[in-house]
PDB file of C-alpha atoms in Angstrom:
ATOM      1  CA  MET U   1      -1.270 -13.371 -10.315  1.00  0.00           C
ATOM      2  CA  THR U   2      -0.063 -11.142 -12.897  1.00  0.00           C
ATOM      3  CA  ILE U   3       3.481 -10.576 -14.552  1.00  0.00           C
ATOM      4  CA  MET U   4       3.754  -7.130 -12.560  1.00  0.00           C
ATOM      5  CA  LEU U   5       3.133  -8.805  -9.308  1.00  0.00           C
ATOM      6  CA  TYR U   6       5.635 -11.735  -9.772  1.00  0.00           C
ATOM      7  CA  ILE U   7       8.220  -8.788 -10.842  1.00  0.00           C
ATOM      8  CA  PHE U   8       7.299  -6.933  -7.735  1.00  0.00           C
ATOM      9  CA  LEU U   9       7.703  -9.954  -5.588  1.00  0.00           C
ATOM     10  CA  LEU U  10      11.125 -10.515  -7.051  1.00  0.00           C
ATOM     11  CA  LEU U  11      12.047  -7.202  -5.972  1.00  0.00           C
ATOM     12  CA  MET U  12      10.523  -7.243  -2.806  1.00  0.00           C
ATOM     13  CA  PRO U  13      12.621  -7.859   0.695  1.00  0.00           C
ATOM     14  CA  GLN U  14      11.110 -11.146   2.127  1.00  0.00           C
ATOM     15  CA  ALA U  15      10.178  -9.511   5.385  1.00  0.00           C
ATOM     16  CA  GLY U  16       6.472  -8.128   5.123  1.00  0.00           C
ATOM     17  CA  ILE U  17       6.492  -9.659   1.818  1.00  0.00           C
ATOM     18  CA  SER U  18       2.745 -11.079   2.240  1.00  0.00           C
ATOM     19  CA  GLN U  19       1.050  -7.938   3.547  1.00  0.00           C
ATOM     20  CA  SER U  20       2.865  -5.669   0.854  1.00  0.00           C
ATOM     21  CA  ALA U  21       2.049  -8.114  -1.994  1.00  0.00           C
ATOM     22  CA  HIS U  22      -1.609  -7.946  -0.838  1.00  0.00           C
ATOM     23  CA  PHE U  23      -1.710  -4.280  -1.476  1.00  0.00           C
ATOM     24  CA  PHE U  24       0.193  -4.454  -4.467  1.00  0.00           C
ATOM     25  CA  GLU U  25      -2.501  -7.084  -5.916  1.00  0.00           C
ATOM     26  CA  GLN U  26      -5.152  -5.472  -4.682  1.00  0.00           C
ATOM     27  CA  GLY U  27      -4.166  -2.019  -6.257  1.00  0.00           C
ATOM     28  CA  ASN U  28      -3.963  -3.912  -9.413  1.00  0.00           C
ATOM     29  CA  THR U  29      -7.427  -5.405  -9.092  1.00  0.00           C
ATOM     30  CA  PHE U  30      -8.965  -1.883  -8.374  1.00  0.00           C
ATOM     31  CA  TYR U  31      -7.019  -0.444 -11.477  1.00  0.00           C
ATOM     32  CA  GLN U  32      -8.337  -3.044 -13.809  1.00  0.00           C
ATOM     33  CA  LYS U  33     -12.038  -2.160 -12.448  1.00  0.00           C
ATOM     34  CA  GLY U  34     -11.431   1.463 -13.161  1.00  0.00           C
ATOM     35  CA  GLU U  35     -11.423   2.138  -9.369  1.00  0.00           C
ATOM     36  CA  TYR U  36      -8.291   4.382  -9.572  1.00  0.00           C
ATOM     37  CA  GLN U  37      -8.316   5.849  -6.320  1.00  0.00           C
ATOM     38  CA  LYS U  38      -8.608   3.014  -4.494  1.00  0.00           C
ATOM     39  CA  ALA U  39      -5.815   1.670  -6.383  1.00  0.00           C
ATOM     40  CA  VAL U  40      -3.699   4.554  -5.213  1.00  0.00           C
ATOM     41  CA  GLU U  41      -4.820   4.054  -1.743  1.00  0.00           C
ATOM     42  CA  ASN U  42      -3.456   0.387  -1.889  1.00  0.00           C
ATOM     43  CA  TYR U  43      -0.139   1.246  -3.610  1.00  0.00           C
ATOM     44  CA  GLU U  44       0.464   3.849  -1.180  1.00  0.00           C
ATOM     45  CA  SER U  45      -0.128   1.461   1.762  1.00  0.00           C
ATOM     46  CA  VAL U  46       2.834  -0.448   0.298  1.00  0.00           C
ATOM     47  CA  LEU U  47       5.097   2.722   0.327  1.00  0.00           C
ATOM     48  CA  LYS U  48       3.589   3.370   4.095  1.00  0.00           C
ATOM     49  CA  LEU U  49       5.355  -0.242   4.839  1.00  0.00           C
ATOM     50  CA  GLY U  50       8.908   0.924   3.648  1.00  0.00           C
ATOM     51  CA  TYR U  51       8.838  -0.933   0.132  1.00  0.00           C
ATOM     52  CA  GLU U  52       9.600   0.540  -3.099  1.00  0.00           C
ATOM     53  CA  ASN U  53      10.419  -0.424  -6.677  1.00  0.00           C
ATOM     54  CA  ALA U  54       9.916   0.584 -10.384  1.00  0.00           C
ATOM     55  CA  ALA U  55       6.693  -1.775 -10.606  1.00  0.00           C
ATOM     56  CA  LEU U  56       5.258  -0.044  -7.782  1.00  0.00           C
ATOM     57  CA  TYR U  57       5.926   3.542  -8.700  1.00  0.00           C
ATOM     58  CA  TYR U  58       4.928   2.630 -12.356  1.00  0.00           C
ATOM     59  CA  ASN U  59       1.545   1.484 -11.436  1.00  0.00           C
ATOM     60  CA  LEU U  60       0.991   4.309  -8.791  1.00  0.00           C
ATOM     61  CA  GLY U  61       1.719   6.517 -11.629  1.00  0.00           C
ATOM     62  CA  ASN U  62      -0.656   5.042 -14.069  1.00  0.00           C
ATOM     63  CA  SER U  63      -3.388   5.421 -11.391  1.00  0.00           C
ATOM     64  CA  TYR U  64      -2.631   9.204 -10.606  1.00  0.00           C
ATOM     65  CA  PHE U  65      -2.608   9.484 -14.474  1.00  0.00           C
ATOM     66  CA  LYS U  66      -6.340   8.357 -14.794  1.00  0.00           C
ATOM     67  CA  LEU U  67      -7.121  10.718 -11.659  1.00  0.00           C
ATOM     68  CA  ASN U  68      -5.620  13.216 -13.862  1.00  0.00           C
ATOM     69  CA  LYS U  69      -3.343  14.274 -10.866  1.00  0.00           C
ATOM     70  CA  ILE U  70      -0.464  15.056 -13.584  1.00  0.00           C
ATOM     71  CA  GLY U  71       1.906  16.338 -10.695  1.00  0.00           C
ATOM     72  CA  LYS U  72       2.128  13.021  -8.875  1.00  0.00           C
ATOM     73  CA  CYS U  73       1.677  11.098 -11.808  1.00  0.00           C
ATOM     74  CA  ILE U  74       4.946  12.546 -12.993  1.00  0.00           C
ATOM     75  CA  LEU U  75       6.451  12.114  -9.526  1.00  0.00           C
ATOM     76  CA  SER U  76       5.742   8.528  -9.641  1.00  0.00           C
ATOM     77  CA  TYR U  77       7.234   7.970 -12.995  1.00  0.00           C
ATOM     78  CA  GLU U  78      10.215   9.963 -12.184  1.00  0.00           C
ATOM     79  CA  ARG U  79      10.777   7.607  -9.050  1.00  0.00           C
ATOM     80  CA  ALA U  80      10.202   4.527 -11.202  1.00  0.00           C
ATOM     81  CA  LYS U  81      13.003   5.871 -13.736  1.00  0.00           C
ATOM     82  CA  LYS U  82      15.394   6.058 -10.609  1.00  0.00           C
ATOM     83  CA  PHE U  83      15.082   2.120 -10.315  1.00  0.00           C
ATOM     84  CA  ALA U  84      14.580   1.261 -14.137  1.00  0.00           C
ATOM     85  CA  PRO U  85      16.319   4.147 -16.193  1.00  0.00           C
ATOM     86  CA  ARG U  86      15.841   2.178 -19.345  1.00  0.00           C
ATOM     87  CA  ASP U  87      12.226   0.732 -18.939  1.00  0.00           C
ATOM     88  CA  GLN U  88      10.573   1.849 -22.054  1.00  0.00           C
ATOM     89  CA  ASP U  89       7.170   1.733 -20.818  1.00  0.00           C
ATOM     90  CA  ILE U  90       8.207   4.089 -17.956  1.00  0.00           C
ATOM     91  CA  LEU U  91       9.979   6.474 -20.519  1.00  0.00           C
ATOM     92  CA  TYR U  92       6.877   6.367 -22.801  1.00  0.00           C
ATOM     93  CA  ASN U  93       4.081   7.143 -19.856  1.00  0.00           C
ATOM     94  CA  LEU U  94       6.441   9.797 -18.686  1.00  0.00           C
ATOM     95  CA  GLN U  95       6.729  11.451 -21.964  1.00  0.00           C
ATOM     96  CA  ILE U  96       2.559  11.056 -22.313  1.00  0.00           C
ATOM     97  CA  ALA U  97       2.269  12.634 -18.889  1.00  0.00           C
ATOM     98  CA  GLN U  98       4.723  15.387 -19.814  1.00  0.00           C
ATOM     99  CA  LEU U  99       2.563  16.469 -22.491  1.00  0.00           C
ATOM    100  CA  ARG U 100      -0.320  17.505 -20.016  1.00  0.00           C
ATOM    101  CA  VAL U 101       2.072  19.889 -18.269  1.00  0.00           C
ATOM    102  CA  VAL U 102       1.141  23.669 -18.813  1.00  0.00           C
ATOM    103  CA  ASP U 103       4.792  24.954 -18.552  1.00  0.00           C
ATOM    104  CA  LYS U 104       6.642  24.314 -22.138  1.00  0.00           C
ATOM    105  CA  ILE U 105      10.398  24.895 -21.201  1.00  0.00           C
ATOM    106  CA  VAL U 106      12.820  25.171 -23.751  1.00  0.00           C
ATOM    107  CA  THR U 107      16.153  23.443 -22.692  1.00  0.00           C
ATOM    108  CA  VAL U 108      19.650  23.886 -24.602  1.00  0.00           C
ATOM    109  CA  PRO U 109      20.800  20.296 -25.653  1.00  0.00           C
ATOM    110  CA  PRO U 110      24.057  19.340 -24.256  1.00  0.00           C
ATOM    111  CA  TYR U 111      26.978  19.200 -26.718  1.00  0.00           C
ATOM    112  CA  PHE U 112      27.634  15.936 -28.461  1.00  0.00           C
ATOM    113  CA  LEU U 113      30.364  14.678 -26.050  1.00  0.00           C
ATOM    114  CA  ALA U 114      28.208  15.822 -22.944  1.00  0.00           C
ATOM    115  CA  ARG U 115      25.386  13.818 -24.433  1.00  0.00           C
ATOM    116  CA  ILE U 116      27.573  10.480 -24.544  1.00  0.00           C
ATOM    117  CA  TRP U 117      28.757  11.084 -21.123  1.00  0.00           C
ATOM    118  CA  ILE U 118      25.235  11.545 -19.725  1.00  0.00           C
ATOM    119  CA  GLY U 119      23.985   8.780 -21.595  1.00  0.00           C
ATOM    120  CA  LEU U 120      26.752   6.275 -20.412  1.00  0.00           C
ATOM    121  CA  LYS U 121      26.365   7.717 -16.779  1.00  0.00           C
ATOM    122  CA  ASN U 122      22.829   7.087 -16.706  1.00  0.00           C
ATOM    123  CA  TYR U 123      22.520   3.872 -18.556  1.00  0.00           C
ATOM    124  CA  LEU U 124      22.681   1.753 -15.244  1.00  0.00           C
ATOM    125  CA  ASN U 125      20.938   2.818 -11.974  1.00  0.00           C
ATOM    126  CA  ILE U 126      22.990   3.100  -8.940  1.00  0.00           C
ATOM    127  CA  TYR U 127      22.004  -0.157  -7.695  1.00  0.00           C
ATOM    128  CA  GLN U 128      22.990  -2.215 -10.911  1.00  0.00           C
ATOM    129  CA  LEU U 129      26.298  -0.008 -10.904  1.00  0.00           C
ATOM    130  CA  SER U 130      27.336  -1.308  -7.266  1.00  0.00           C
ATOM    131  CA  LEU U 131      26.423  -5.049  -8.047  1.00  0.00           C
ATOM    132  CA  PHE U 132      28.697  -4.857 -11.166  1.00  0.00           C
ATOM    133  CA  ALA U 133      31.527  -3.419  -9.243  1.00  0.00           C
ATOM    134  CA  LEU U 134      31.067  -6.102  -6.735  1.00  0.00           C
ATOM    135  CA  ILE U 135      30.924  -9.223  -9.586  1.00  0.00           C
ATOM    136  CA  PHE U 136      34.158  -7.492 -11.133  1.00  0.00           C
ATOM    137  CA  TYR U 137      35.892  -7.274  -7.989  1.00  0.00           C
ATOM    138  CA  ILE U 138      35.019 -10.934  -6.813  1.00  0.00           C
ATOM    139  CA  LEU U 139      36.122 -12.098 -10.250  1.00  0.00           C
ATOM    140  CA  MET U 140      39.360 -10.299 -10.300  1.00  0.00           C
ATOM    141  CA  ILE U 141      39.997 -11.867  -6.761  1.00  0.00           C
ATOM    142  CA  VAL U 142      39.004 -15.293  -8.241  1.00  0.00           C
ATOM    143  CA  VAL U 143      41.470 -14.708 -11.215  1.00  0.00           C
ATOM    144  CA  LEU U 144      44.328 -13.571  -9.353  1.00  0.00           C
ATOM    145  CA  ILE U 145      44.019 -16.636  -6.883  1.00  0.00           C
ATOM    146  CA  GLY U 146      43.923 -18.923  -9.929  1.00  0.00           C
ATOM    147  CA  LYS U 147      47.010 -16.977 -11.298  1.00  0.00           C
ATOM    148  CA  ILE U 148      48.633 -17.865  -7.826  1.00  0.00           C
ATOM    149  CA  LEU U 149      47.882 -21.629  -7.529  1.00  0.00           C
ATOM    150  CA  ALA U 150      48.234 -22.472 -11.227  1.00  0.00           C
ATOM    151  CA  LYS U 151      51.000 -24.377 -12.114  1.00  0.00           C
ATOM    152  CA  LYS U 152      50.910 -24.505 -15.880  1.00  0.00           C
ATOM    153  CA  HIS U 153      52.364 -21.526 -17.538  1.00  0.00           C
ATOM    154  CA  ARG U 154      49.273 -21.541 -20.310  1.00  0.00           C
ATOM    155  CA  LEU U 155      46.967 -20.918 -17.300  1.00  0.00           C
ATOM    156  CA  GLN U 156      49.141 -18.345 -15.523  1.00  0.00           C
ATOM    157  CA  ARG U 157      49.181 -16.244 -18.801  1.00  0.00           C
ATOM    158  CA  PHE U 158      45.713 -16.680 -19.398  1.00  0.00           C
ATOM    159  CA  ALA U 159      44.893 -15.523 -16.034  1.00  0.00           C
ATOM    160  CA  ARG U 160      47.049 -12.225 -16.389  1.00  0.00           C
ATOM    161  CA  ILE U 161      45.642 -11.641 -19.426  1.00  0.00           C
ATOM    162  CA  THR U 162      41.891 -12.131 -18.005  1.00  0.00           C
ATOM    163  CA  PHE U 163      42.804  -9.910 -15.100  1.00  0.00           C
ATOM    164  CA  ILE U 164      43.483  -6.675 -17.072  1.00  0.00           C
ATOM    165  CA  PRO U 165      40.032  -6.177 -18.640  1.00  0.00           C
ATOM    166  CA  LEU U 166      38.189  -7.250 -15.612  1.00  0.00           C
ATOM    167  CA  PHE U 167      40.310  -4.460 -13.580  1.00  0.00           C
ATOM    168  CA  ILE U 168      39.186  -1.816 -16.170  1.00  0.00           C
ATOM    169  CA  LEU U 169      35.781  -2.948 -15.962  1.00  0.00           C
ATOM    170  CA  PHE U 170      35.987  -2.687 -12.080  1.00  0.00           C
ATOM    171  CA  LEU U 171      37.424   0.646 -12.255  1.00  0.00           C
ATOM    172  CA  VAL U 172      34.783   1.866 -14.805  1.00  0.00           C
ATOM    173  CA  SER U 173      31.752   0.375 -12.908  1.00  0.00           C
ATOM    174  CA  ALA U 174      33.210   1.735  -9.454  1.00  0.00           C
ATOM    175  CA  GLY U 175      33.746   5.006 -10.612  1.00  0.00           C
ATOM    176  CA  LEU U 176      30.273   5.500 -12.113  1.00  0.00           C
ATOM    177  CA  PHE U 177      29.029   4.253  -9.080  1.00  0.00           C
ATOM    178  CA  ALA U 178      30.905   6.841  -6.887  1.00  0.00           C
ATOM    179  CA  ILE U 179      29.872   9.516  -9.278  1.00  0.00           C
ATOM    180  CA  ARG U 180      26.300   8.608  -9.294  1.00  0.00           C
ATOM    181  CA  LEU U 181      26.391   8.408  -5.603  1.00  0.00           C
ATOM    182  CA  ASN U 182      28.150  11.828  -5.136  1.00  0.00           C
ATOM    183  CA  GLY U 183      25.505  13.331  -7.548  1.00  0.00           C
ATOM    184  CA  LYS U 184      22.556  11.720  -5.703  1.00  0.00           C
ATOM    185  CA  ALA U 185      23.737  13.157  -2.233  1.00  0.00           C
ATOM    186  CA  LYS U 186      24.514  16.665  -4.150  1.00  0.00           C
ATOM    187  CA  THR U 187      21.738  16.752  -6.874  1.00  0.00           C
ATOM    188  CA  LYS U 188      17.917  16.845  -5.936  1.00  0.00           C
ATOM    189  CA  GLU U 189      14.899  17.161  -8.109  1.00  0.00           C
ATOM    190  CA  GLY U 190      11.330  17.796  -7.338  1.00  0.00           C
ATOM    191  CA  VAL U 191       8.094  18.192  -9.237  1.00  0.00           C
ATOM    192  CA  VAL U 192       5.472  20.586  -8.643  1.00  0.00           C
ATOM    193  CA  LEU U 193       2.445  19.303  -7.264  1.00  0.00           C
ATOM    194  CA  VAL U 194       0.199  22.412  -6.862  1.00  0.00           C
ATOM    195  CA  GLU U 195      -1.959  23.556  -9.759  1.00  0.00           C
ATOM    196  CA  LYS U 196      -0.252  26.890  -9.909  1.00  0.00           C
ATOM    197  CA  VAL U 197       2.908  28.264  -7.569  1.00  0.00           C
ATOM    198  CA  ASP U 198       4.417  31.842  -7.769  1.00  0.00           C
ATOM    199  CA  VAL U 199       8.325  31.908  -7.663  1.00  0.00           C
ATOM    200  CA  LYS U 200       9.889  34.646  -6.000  1.00  0.00           C
ATOM    201  CA  SER U 201      13.189  36.614  -5.929  1.00  0.00           C
ATOM    202  CA  SER U 202      14.171  35.488  -2.606  1.00  0.00           C
ATOM    203  CA  PRO U 203      12.746  33.353   0.372  1.00  0.00           C
ATOM    204  CA  ALA U 204      10.443  35.639   1.737  1.00  0.00           C
ATOM    205  CA  GLU U 205       6.338  36.201   1.551  1.00  0.00           C
ATOM    206  CA  ASP U 206       7.070  39.921   0.310  1.00  0.00           C
ATOM    207  CA  ALA U 207       9.295  39.016  -2.363  1.00  0.00           C
ATOM    208  CA  THR U 208       8.946  39.885  -6.108  1.00  0.00           C
ATOM    209  CA  GLU U 209       7.175  37.256  -8.106  1.00  0.00           C
ATOM    210  CA  VAL U 210       9.477  36.813 -11.032  1.00  0.00           C
ATOM    211  CA  PHE U 211       7.352  33.944 -12.884  1.00  0.00           C
ATOM    212  CA  ALA U 212       4.988  31.217 -12.176  1.00  0.00           C
ATOM    213  CA  LEU U 213       5.055  27.329 -12.426  1.00  0.00           C
ATOM    214  CA  HIS U 214       2.561  24.961 -12.725  1.00  0.00           C
ATOM    215  CA  GLU U 215       1.702  21.256 -11.743  1.00  0.00           C
ATOM    216  CA  GLY U 216       4.187  18.468 -13.086  1.00  0.00           C
ATOM    217  CA  ILE U 217       7.113  20.600 -13.864  1.00  0.00           C
ATOM    218  CA  LYS U 218      10.348  19.101 -12.752  1.00  0.00           C
ATOM    219  CA  VAL U 219      12.969  21.287 -11.253  1.00  0.00           C
ATOM    220  CA  LYS U 220      16.439  21.135  -9.514  1.00  0.00           C
ATOM    221  CA  ILE U 221      16.744  22.114  -6.095  1.00  0.00           C
ATOM    222  CA  LYS U 222      19.753  24.067  -5.339  1.00  0.00           C
ATOM    223  CA  ASP U 223      19.235  25.420  -1.804  1.00  0.00           C
ATOM    224  CA  VAL U 224      16.775  25.542   1.136  1.00  0.00           C
ATOM    225  CA  SER U 225      16.018  28.595   3.448  1.00  0.00           C
ATOM    226  CA  GLY U 226      13.297  28.453   6.120  1.00  0.00           C
ATOM    227  CA  LYS U 227      10.088  27.224   4.126  1.00  0.00           C
ATOM    228  CA  TYR U 228      11.425  27.966   0.451  1.00  0.00           C
ATOM    229  CA  PHE U 229      13.500  25.934  -1.816  1.00  0.00           C
ATOM    230  CA  LYS U 230      15.540  27.646  -4.437  1.00  0.00           C
ATOM    231  CA  ILE U 231      14.976  25.931  -7.494  1.00  0.00           C
ATOM    232  CA  LEU U 232      16.633  26.067 -11.136  1.00  0.00           C
ATOM    233  CA  LEU U 233      14.883  25.470 -14.068  1.00  0.00           C
ATOM    234  CA  PRO U 234      16.400  23.584 -17.380  1.00  0.00           C
ATOM    235  CA  ASP U 235      16.232  26.891 -19.210  1.00  0.00           C
ATOM    236  CA  GLY U 236      18.248  28.313 -16.689  1.00  0.00           C
ATOM    237  CA  ASN U 237      15.816  30.465 -14.642  1.00  0.00           C
ATOM    238  CA  VAL U 238      16.189  30.655 -10.821  1.00  0.00           C
ATOM    239  CA  GLY U 239      13.817  31.490  -7.885  1.00  0.00           C
ATOM    240  CA  TRP U 240      12.242  30.477  -4.503  1.00  0.00           C
ATOM    241  CA  LEU U 241       9.299  28.655  -3.924  1.00  0.00           C
ATOM    242  CA  PRO U 242       7.441  27.271  -1.087  1.00  0.00           C
ATOM    243  CA  LYS U 243       8.483  23.540   0.164  1.00  0.00           C
ATOM    244  CA  ASP U 244       5.038  22.259   0.309  1.00  0.00           C
ATOM    245  CA  SER U 245       4.307  23.076  -3.361  1.00  0.00           C
ATOM    246  CA  LEU U 246       6.450  20.198  -4.359  1.00  0.00           C
ATOM    247  CA  ASP U 247       7.866  16.923  -3.587  1.00  0.00           C
ATOM    248  CA  ILE U 248      11.403  15.575  -4.000  1.00  0.00           C
ATOM    249  CA  ILE U 249      11.776  12.694  -6.276  1.00  0.00           C
TER     250      ILE U 249
END
């Protein structure tokens, strides 16, 4: 049993674990044999059972890369990054896959303080933030109870001093969790999966074509109208493209 399988089992809920682990291990076996399409089919079978985590999406992205399906490869890596935003293997492979994207969009780098804020906000994923907020909250309650029950002045003073940093850490983690949760609800991103798609000025078939995008490019979804998504590119360009041309991360 490989290390990746152990990680997969650790992150997997207990219900249905046997069947899902079987598909995951089969996918790994087919990948090692170079049968990448069969590997994809097995990894996708795990997703159909309702399970997902970083290890699964990472392996799925690797398989799509070998099949030269860059759109689905980048989509899988981006989904893996949501579970493990600091994983160096995921970040590296994502960068390699992005080199194969036709569209090279120049983005304006954020200001220094904005970069610090973005880095702080995205350092932990939403699940880790919720866990830290819960841990700090429980520790606050324990310290508060200890302060009430403690008879010695020294212990009461220690509890009082300890409570303050725990309270600050709780506020920070809970605040970041709320921000990430709100951002997750409001901001949707997608990856273009078709080889080429014409982006139009409005959500209509006879609208003017303003530019074209190619497989693998990542976009922000700003609005929806009928069969079209309104998308925003990192360079500020805006347009409408068909829903079936991309998939949401």
